[in-house]
Amino acid sequence: MKLLFIGDVVGDAGVAFVKEKLWRIKKEHGIDITVINGENSAQNNGITSDSFAELIRVGADCITTGNHCFRHRGIEGLYASEPFLLRPANYPEGVAGKGSAVIDLGRTRVAVVNLLGTMYLESLDNPFGEIDRLLEELDTPNIFVDFHAEATSEKKAMGFYLAGRVTAVLGTHTHVQTADETVLEGGTAYITDVGMTGPERSVLGVETSVVIEKFRYHRPVQFRVSKSPCFLNGVIVTFDERNGRASAVERLIVR
Ligand SMILES: [Fe+2]
Ligand SMILES: [Fe+2]
């Protein structure tokens, strides 16, 4: 089977680009399941019920998020009611929503887990301990982990920690696709960062002049999504659904 994972979709432009390209990617590559990180899919960062609904409508099976998951006021209710909208699993108990979902395809079940790194990000519960707990509960060998983290070292460590225990560890959050995709020992697909989907000539999706001003003068600035043409960053993981082992991981950039 093949799972397509699309990196952080940025703003209306990113969502529209997914809408334009996804059906063709699915057809060309024979994709069975699509997972999208939607933590920046709203126009001003975060996710809204509209951007979530649109990503599902255009063909996603499950939406993961990250450090911007609760940016919009009142969004907790959406996490509580949508089983295929995830927030990082290592948020404290009592926080709305959940950090894993199982997609039932009839002949097989595929689990998606969302975790947040704790280095240079929020000091949530330890993601390594959290995934150990989750792996005891999940009753399918097909497990895809979106590890939303800043530090490459934390992501690499998670990849090796889960090698042979999950189907894939896919890093997100930096919005820059890394070229280290590999299948680790035991059949675990790994990449440090899948990248982003949205305006390409931008700083992580944001208008370049705004970010330059911030770095040059340290002034508070209002981030605006760049108007440059979009690209899509993703990976396709090929795996055997009978044992959950990945055989290939391929990077994808669509312009
Ligand atoms: Fe992001
Ligand atoms: Fe993030």
Coordinates of C-alpha atoms and ligand atoms in Angstrom, one line a residue:
M1 CA 0.0 0.0 0.0
K2 CA 1.0 3.6 -0.4
L3 CA 0.5 6.5 2.0
L4 CA 1.0 10.0 0.9
F5 CA 1.9 12.5 3.7
I6 CA 1.8 16.2 2.8
G7 CA 3.9 18.7 4.8
D8 CA 2.5 21.7 6.6
V9 CA -0.1 23.4 4.4
V10 CA 0.2 27.2 4.6
G11 CA -2.8 29.5 4.3
D12 CA -5.6 29.7 1.7
A13 CA -3.1 29.5 -1.1
G14 CA -1.6 26.2 0.3
V15 CA -5.1 24.7 0.7
A16 CA -6.1 25.8 -2.9
F17 CA -2.9 24.2 -4.2
V18 CA -3.6 20.9 -2.5
K19 CA -7.1 21.1 -4.0
E20 CA -5.6 21.6 -7.5
K21 CA -2.9 18.9 -7.3
L22 CA -4.0 16.2 -4.9
W23 CA -6.3 14.2 -7.2
R24 CA -3.6 13.9 -9.9
I25 CA -0.9 12.9 -7.4
K26 CA -3.2 10.2 -6.0
K27 CA -3.9 8.9 -9.5
E28 CA -0.4 8.9 -10.8
H29 CA 1.2 7.2 -7.7
G30 CA -1.7 4.9 -6.8
I31 CA -2.1 6.4 -3.3
D32 CA -4.3 4.5 -0.8
I33 CA -4.3 6.9 2.2
T34 CA -3.5 10.6 2.4
V35 CA -2.5 12.4 5.6
I36 CA -1.9 16.1 5.7
N37 CA -0.4 18.4 8.4
G38 CA -2.8 21.3 8.6
E39 CA -1.4 23.3 11.5
N40 CA -0.9 26.4 9.3
S41 CA -3.8 25.9 6.9
A42 CA -5.8 28.9 8.2
Q43 CA -4.9 32.2 6.5
N44 CA -3.4 33.6 9.7
N45 CA -1.8 30.4 11.0
G46 CA -3.4 27.6 13.0
I47 CA -6.3 25.6 11.7
T48 CA -10.0 26.5 11.5
S49 CA -13.1 24.4 10.9
D50 CA -13.2 25.8 7.4
S51 CA -9.6 24.9 6.5
F52 CA -10.0 21.5 8.1
A53 CA -13.2 20.7 6.2
E54 CA -11.7 21.8 2.9
L55 CA -8.6 19.6 3.4
I56 CA -10.9 16.6 4.1
R57 CA -13.2 17.5 1.2
V58 CA -10.3 17.6 -1.3
G59 CA -9.1 14.1 -0.3
A60 CA -7.3 13.9 3.1
D61 CA -8.1 10.9 5.3
C62 CA -6.6 12.4 8.4
I63 CA -5.2 15.8 9.5
T64 CA -2.3 16.2 11.9
T65 CA -1.2 19.5 13.5
G66 CA 1.5 20.7 15.9
N67 CA 2.4 23.7 18.1
H68 CA -0.2 25.9 16.4
C69 CA -3.1 23.5 17.0
F70 CA -5.1 25.6 19.4
R71 CA -4.3 29.0 17.9
H72 CA -7.9 29.8 17.1
R73 CA -10.3 30.7 19.9
G74 CA -13.0 28.1 20.3
I75 CA -11.3 25.5 18.1
E76 CA -11.2 22.9 21.0
G77 CA -14.7 21.8 20.1
L78 CA -13.6 20.8 16.7
Y79 CA -10.8 18.6 18.1
A80 CA -13.3 17.0 20.4
S81 CA -15.8 16.2 17.7
E82 CA -13.6 15.2 14.7
P83 CA -11.9 11.9 15.1
F84 CA -9.6 12.5 12.1
L85 CA -8.3 15.8 13.3
L86 CA -5.3 15.3 15.6
R87 CA -3.4 17.4 18.0
P88 CA -0.1 16.2 19.5
A89 CA -0.7 13.2 21.8
N90 CA 1.7 14.4 24.5
Y91 CA -0.5 17.4 25.5
P92 CA -1.5 17.0 29.2
E93 CA -4.6 15.0 30.1
G94 CA -7.8 17.0 30.0
V95 CA -6.9 18.9 26.8
A96 CA -9.5 18.6 24.0
G97 CA -9.1 16.1 21.2
K98 CA -6.6 13.2 20.8
G99 CA -3.3 12.4 19.3
S100 CA -4.0 9.3 17.4
A101 CA -6.6 7.9 15.0
V102 CA -7.2 4.6 13.2
I103 CA -8.3 4.7 9.6
D104 CA -10.4 1.6 8.8
L105 CA -9.9 0.6 5.2
G106 CA -11.9 -2.6 5.6
R107 CA -9.1 -5.0 4.6
T108 CA -6.7 -3.2 6.9
R109 CA -6.4 -0.5 9.6
V110 CA -3.8 2.3 9.5
A111 CA -3.0 4.3 12.6
V112 CA -1.8 7.9 12.6
V113 CA -0.1 9.4 15.6
N114 CA 0.8 13.0 16.1
L115 CA 3.6 14.0 18.6
L116 CA 5.2 17.3 19.5
G117 CA 8.9 17.6 20.1
T118 CA 9.9 19.4 23.4
M119 CA 13.3 20.9 22.3
Y120 CA 12.8 24.6 21.5
L121 CA 9.0 24.1 21.6
E122 CA 6.4 23.7 24.3
S123 CA 7.5 21.6 27.3
L124 CA 4.8 19.0 26.9
D125 CA 5.0 15.4 28.3
N126 CA 8.0 13.4 27.0
P127 CA 7.1 12.3 23.4
F128 CA 9.2 9.2 23.7
G129 CA 7.3 8.0 26.8
E130 CA 4.0 8.9 25.2
I131 CA 4.6 6.8 22.0
D132 CA 5.6 3.8 24.2
R133 CA 2.2 4.1 25.9
L134 CA 0.4 4.5 22.6
L135 CA 2.1 1.5 21.0
E136 CA 0.7 -0.7 23.7
E137 CA -2.9 0.4 22.8
L138 CA -2.8 0.5 19.0
D139 CA -3.9 -2.9 17.6
T140 CA -2.5 -2.6 14.0
P141 CA 1.0 -3.0 12.7
N142 CA 0.6 0.0 10.3
I143 CA 1.5 3.0 12.4
F144 CA 2.5 6.4 10.9
V145 CA 4.0 9.0 13.3
D146 CA 4.0 12.7 12.5
F147 CA 6.7 14.0 14.8
H148 CA 6.3 17.8 14.8
A149 CA 9.6 19.1 16.2
E150 CA 12.2 21.8 15.8
A151 CA 15.5 20.0 16.5
T152 CA 16.8 17.6 13.9
S153 CA 18.5 15.7 16.7
E154 CA 15.2 15.0 18.5
K155 CA 13.6 13.8 15.2
K156 CA 16.6 11.6 14.3
A157 CA 16.6 10.1 17.8
M158 CA 12.8 9.4 17.5
G159 CA 13.4 7.7 14.2
F160 CA 16.0 5.3 15.6
Y161 CA 13.9 4.9 18.8
L162 CA 11.0 3.6 16.8
A163 CA 12.9 1.7 14.1
G164 CA 11.2 -1.7 13.7
R165 CA 8.3 -0.6 15.9
V166 CA 6.3 1.6 13.5
T167 CA 5.8 2.0 9.7
A168 CA 7.1 5.5 9.5
V169 CA 8.4 8.5 11.5
L170 CA 7.9 11.6 9.4
G171 CA 9.2 14.9 10.7
T172 CA 7.3 18.2 10.3
H173 CA 7.4 21.8 11.6
T174 CA 10.5 23.3 10.1
H175 CA 8.8 23.8 6.7
V176 CA 12.1 22.9 4.9
Q177 CA 12.2 19.4 3.3
T178 CA 15.3 17.4 4.2
A179 CA 17.1 15.0 1.9
D180 CA 17.7 12.2 4.4
E181 CA 14.8 10.0 3.6
T182 CA 15.5 6.4 4.3
V183 CA 14.1 3.1 5.4
L184 CA 15.6 2.2 8.8
E185 CA 16.3 -1.2 10.2
G186 CA 13.1 -3.2 10.8
G187 CA 11.2 -1.4 8.0
T188 CA 10.6 2.1 9.4
A189 CA 10.4 4.9 6.8
Y190 CA 12.1 8.0 8.1
I191 CA 12.6 11.7 7.0
T192 CA 13.7 14.5 9.3
D193 CA 11.3 17.0 7.7
V194 CA 8.7 16.6 5.0
G195 CA 8.6 20.3 4.2
M196 CA 5.7 22.6 3.5
T197 CA 2.9 23.2 1.0
G198 CA 2.3 26.8 0.1
P199 CA 4.1 29.9 -1.4
E200 CA 7.6 28.8 -2.4
R201 CA 9.5 32.2 -2.6
S202 CA 8.8 32.9 1.1
V203 CA 10.2 32.4 4.5
L204 CA 8.4 29.3 5.7
G205 CA 5.3 30.5 3.8
V206 CA 5.5 34.1 5.1
E207 CA 6.1 37.2 2.9
T208 CA 9.9 37.6 2.8
S209 CA 10.0 41.4 3.4
V210 CA 8.1 41.0 6.7
V211 CA 10.5 38.4 8.1
I212 CA 13.5 40.3 6.9
E213 CA 12.2 43.4 8.8
K214 CA 11.8 41.3 11.9
F215 CA 15.4 40.0 11.7
R216 CA 17.0 43.2 10.6
Y217 CA 15.3 45.6 13.1
H218 CA 13.7 43.3 15.7
R219 CA 10.5 45.1 15.3
P220 CA 7.2 43.4 16.0
V221 CA 5.7 42.6 12.7
Q222 CA 2.4 41.1 11.4
F223 CA 3.1 38.0 9.4
R224 CA 1.4 37.8 6.0
V225 CA 1.2 34.7 3.8
S226 CA 3.4 35.3 0.7
K227 CA 1.7 35.7 -2.6
S228 CA 4.4 33.8 -4.6
P229 CA 3.4 30.7 -6.6
C230 CA 3.0 27.6 -4.5
F231 CA 4.7 24.2 -4.3
L232 CA 3.8 21.0 -2.5
N233 CA 6.2 19.0 -0.4
G234 CA 5.4 15.5 0.6
V235 CA 6.5 11.9 0.9
I236 CA 5.1 8.6 -0.3
V237 CA 5.6 5.6 1.9
T238 CA 5.2 2.1 0.4
F239 CA 4.5 -0.5 3.0
D240 CA 3.2 -4.1 3.4
E241 CA 0.0 -3.8 5.3
R242 CA 0.3 -7.4 6.6
N243 CA 3.2 -6.6 8.8
G244 CA 3.4 -2.8 8.8
R245 CA 6.9 -2.7 7.3
A246 CA 7.9 0.0 4.9
S247 CA 9.9 -0.9 1.8
A248 CA 10.4 2.6 0.3
V249 CA 10.0 6.3 1.0
E250 CA 10.1 8.8 -1.8
R251 CA 10.2 12.6 -1.5
L252 CA 7.8 14.6 -3.6
I253 CA 7.9 18.2 -4.7
V254 CA 5.2 19.4 -7.0
R255 CA 5.2 22.9 -8.5
Ligands
FE1 FE 4.0 24.5 10.5
FE2 FE 4.8 24.0 13.8

